[in-house]
Amino acid sequence: MFNFFVDEAKRHGDVFYIDGADFNHIKNVLRMRVGDELLVSCTGKSHLCVIENFESDTAAVKITSEDYRSTELPVEIVLFQGLPKADKMELIIQKTVELGISKIYPVEMSRCVVKLDAKKKNAKQSRWQAIAESAAKQSKRNTIPQIGEVLNYSDMIEEAKKLDLFLIPYENKDGMLATKAALNEIKSGMKIGILIGPEGGFEESEIAAAENTGGKTVSLGARILRTETAAITAVAMCMLHIEMGENE
Ligand code: SAM
């Protein structure tokens, strides 16, 4: 079933009036008809709806089951991603959105190869946000995760101070005990952060600064993962721990 994100302003009673690009997609691309069902996500809730009728440039879509299904995690996960090379950021965004991420901040770190000027940062952020929206639609998220502005390391540290739990997957960390202990600290309602280094990894001083905020270095296993693999693995590890915990 197709999933559309619709602004609250387009809701009147139990009907959404969908226009613009989404109207065109529904009517002309998907060729949906009156009576067809679809999901509408609005203000973090997902409603089951049916197409009631089409006007010239609007589809009237009636809610048949309010707050139909929540696909959001009961924990907010924020990914702080060391700026990777090439289009790896797009893969990281797509996969972590599917896994339930809440927010992604690109982070400038000492060993980042990529250097973005202000113009490039804005252009990249718009493209990355579009990728997040597309992945949220495909994975039937109730919300569209936000791509934050590119942070420098000290601004990232300030953001990390607002977290309930701050995990630092570190390539030089040995053994899985710290990983297990950190996962067991995760509780519903928490805001947790995950910091992933770029291809070149972390400087010692970066690890020290992150640990000084209460961050916990953890291993993702005995092998060295690519930055994109590490980001996806760490988010998946937290997501599964949370989802399984919820079903206990
Ligand atoms: N340049 C580093 C080296 O050769 O040791 C590897 C950095 S790795 C490509 C990029 C990031 O992925 C690391 O900074 C870390 O955040 C994460 N990472 C990769 N493998 C990991 C592992 N086994 N345990 C924890 N984090 C890992």
CSV table of C-alpha atoms and ligand atoms in Angstrom, one decimal, residues 81 109 111 168-173 195-202 218-231, ligand 1:
chain,number,residue,atom,x,y,z
A,81,GLN,CA,28.1,10.5,10.7
A,109,MET,CA,36.0,15.3,11.6
A,111,ARG,CA,40.2,12.6,9.1
A,168,ILE,CA,30.7,5.6,20.0
A,169,PRO,CA,31.5,2.6,17.8
A,170,TYR,CA,35.3,2.7,17.8
A,171,GLU,CA,37.5,0.6,15.6
A,172,ASN,CA,40.1,0.2,18.3
A,173,LYS,CA,37.7,-1.0,21.0
A,195,LEU,CA,28.8,8.6,16.4
A,196,ILE,CA,30.5,6.9,13.4
A,197,GLY,CA,33.9,7.9,12.1
A,198,PRO,CA,34.8,8.6,8.4
A,199,GLU,CA,36.9,6.2,6.3
A,200,GLY,CA,40.0,7.4,8.2
A,201,GLY,CA,38.5,6.7,11.6
A,202,PHE,CA,38.9,8.7,14.8
A,218,VAL,CA,31.8,0.1,21.8
A,219,SER,CA,32.9,-2.6,19.4
A,220,LEU,CA,30.9,-3.7,16.4
A,221,GLY,CA,33.0,-6.9,16.2
A,222,ALA,CA,36.5,-8.1,15.4
A,223,ARG,CA,36.5,-6.9,11.8
A,224,ILE,CA,37.1,-3.4,10.5
A,225,LEU,CA,33.8,-2.2,8.8
A,226,ARG,CA,33.5,0.4,6.2
A,227,THR,CA,32.0,3.6,7.6
A,228,GLU,CA,28.7,3.0,5.8
A,229,THR,CA,28.6,-0.6,7.0
A,230,ALA,CA,29.3,0.5,10.6
A,231,ALA,CA,26.6,3.1,10.5
B,1,SAM,N1,40.7,3.9,9.5
B,1,SAM,C1,40.3,2.9,10.5
B,1,SAM,C2,41.2,1.7,10.6
B,1,SAM,O1,41.7,1.3,9.5
B,1,SAM,O2,41.3,1.2,11.7
B,1,SAM,C3,38.9,2.4,10.2
B,1,SAM,C4,37.8,3.4,10.3
B,1,SAM,S1,36.3,2.6,9.8
B,1,SAM,C5,36.5,2.5,8.1
B,1,SAM,C6,35.1,4.0,10.0
B,1,SAM,C7,34.3,4.0,11.3
B,1,SAM,O3,33.5,2.8,11.4
B,1,SAM,C8,35.1,3.9,12.6
B,1,SAM,O4,35.7,5.2,12.9
B,1,SAM,C9,34.1,3.4,13.5
B,1,SAM,O5,33.2,4.5,13.9
B,1,SAM,C10,33.3,2.4,12.7
B,1,SAM,N2,33.8,1.0,12.8
B,1,SAM,C11,34.3,0.3,11.8
B,1,SAM,N3,34.6,-1.0,12.3
B,1,SAM,C12,34.3,-1.0,13.6
B,1,SAM,C13,34.4,-2.0,14.6
B,1,SAM,N4,34.8,-3.2,14.4
B,1,SAM,N5,33.9,-1.7,15.9
B,1,SAM,C14,33.5,-0.4,16.1
B,1,SAM,N6,33.4,0.6,15.2
B,1,SAM,C15,33.8,0.3,14.0
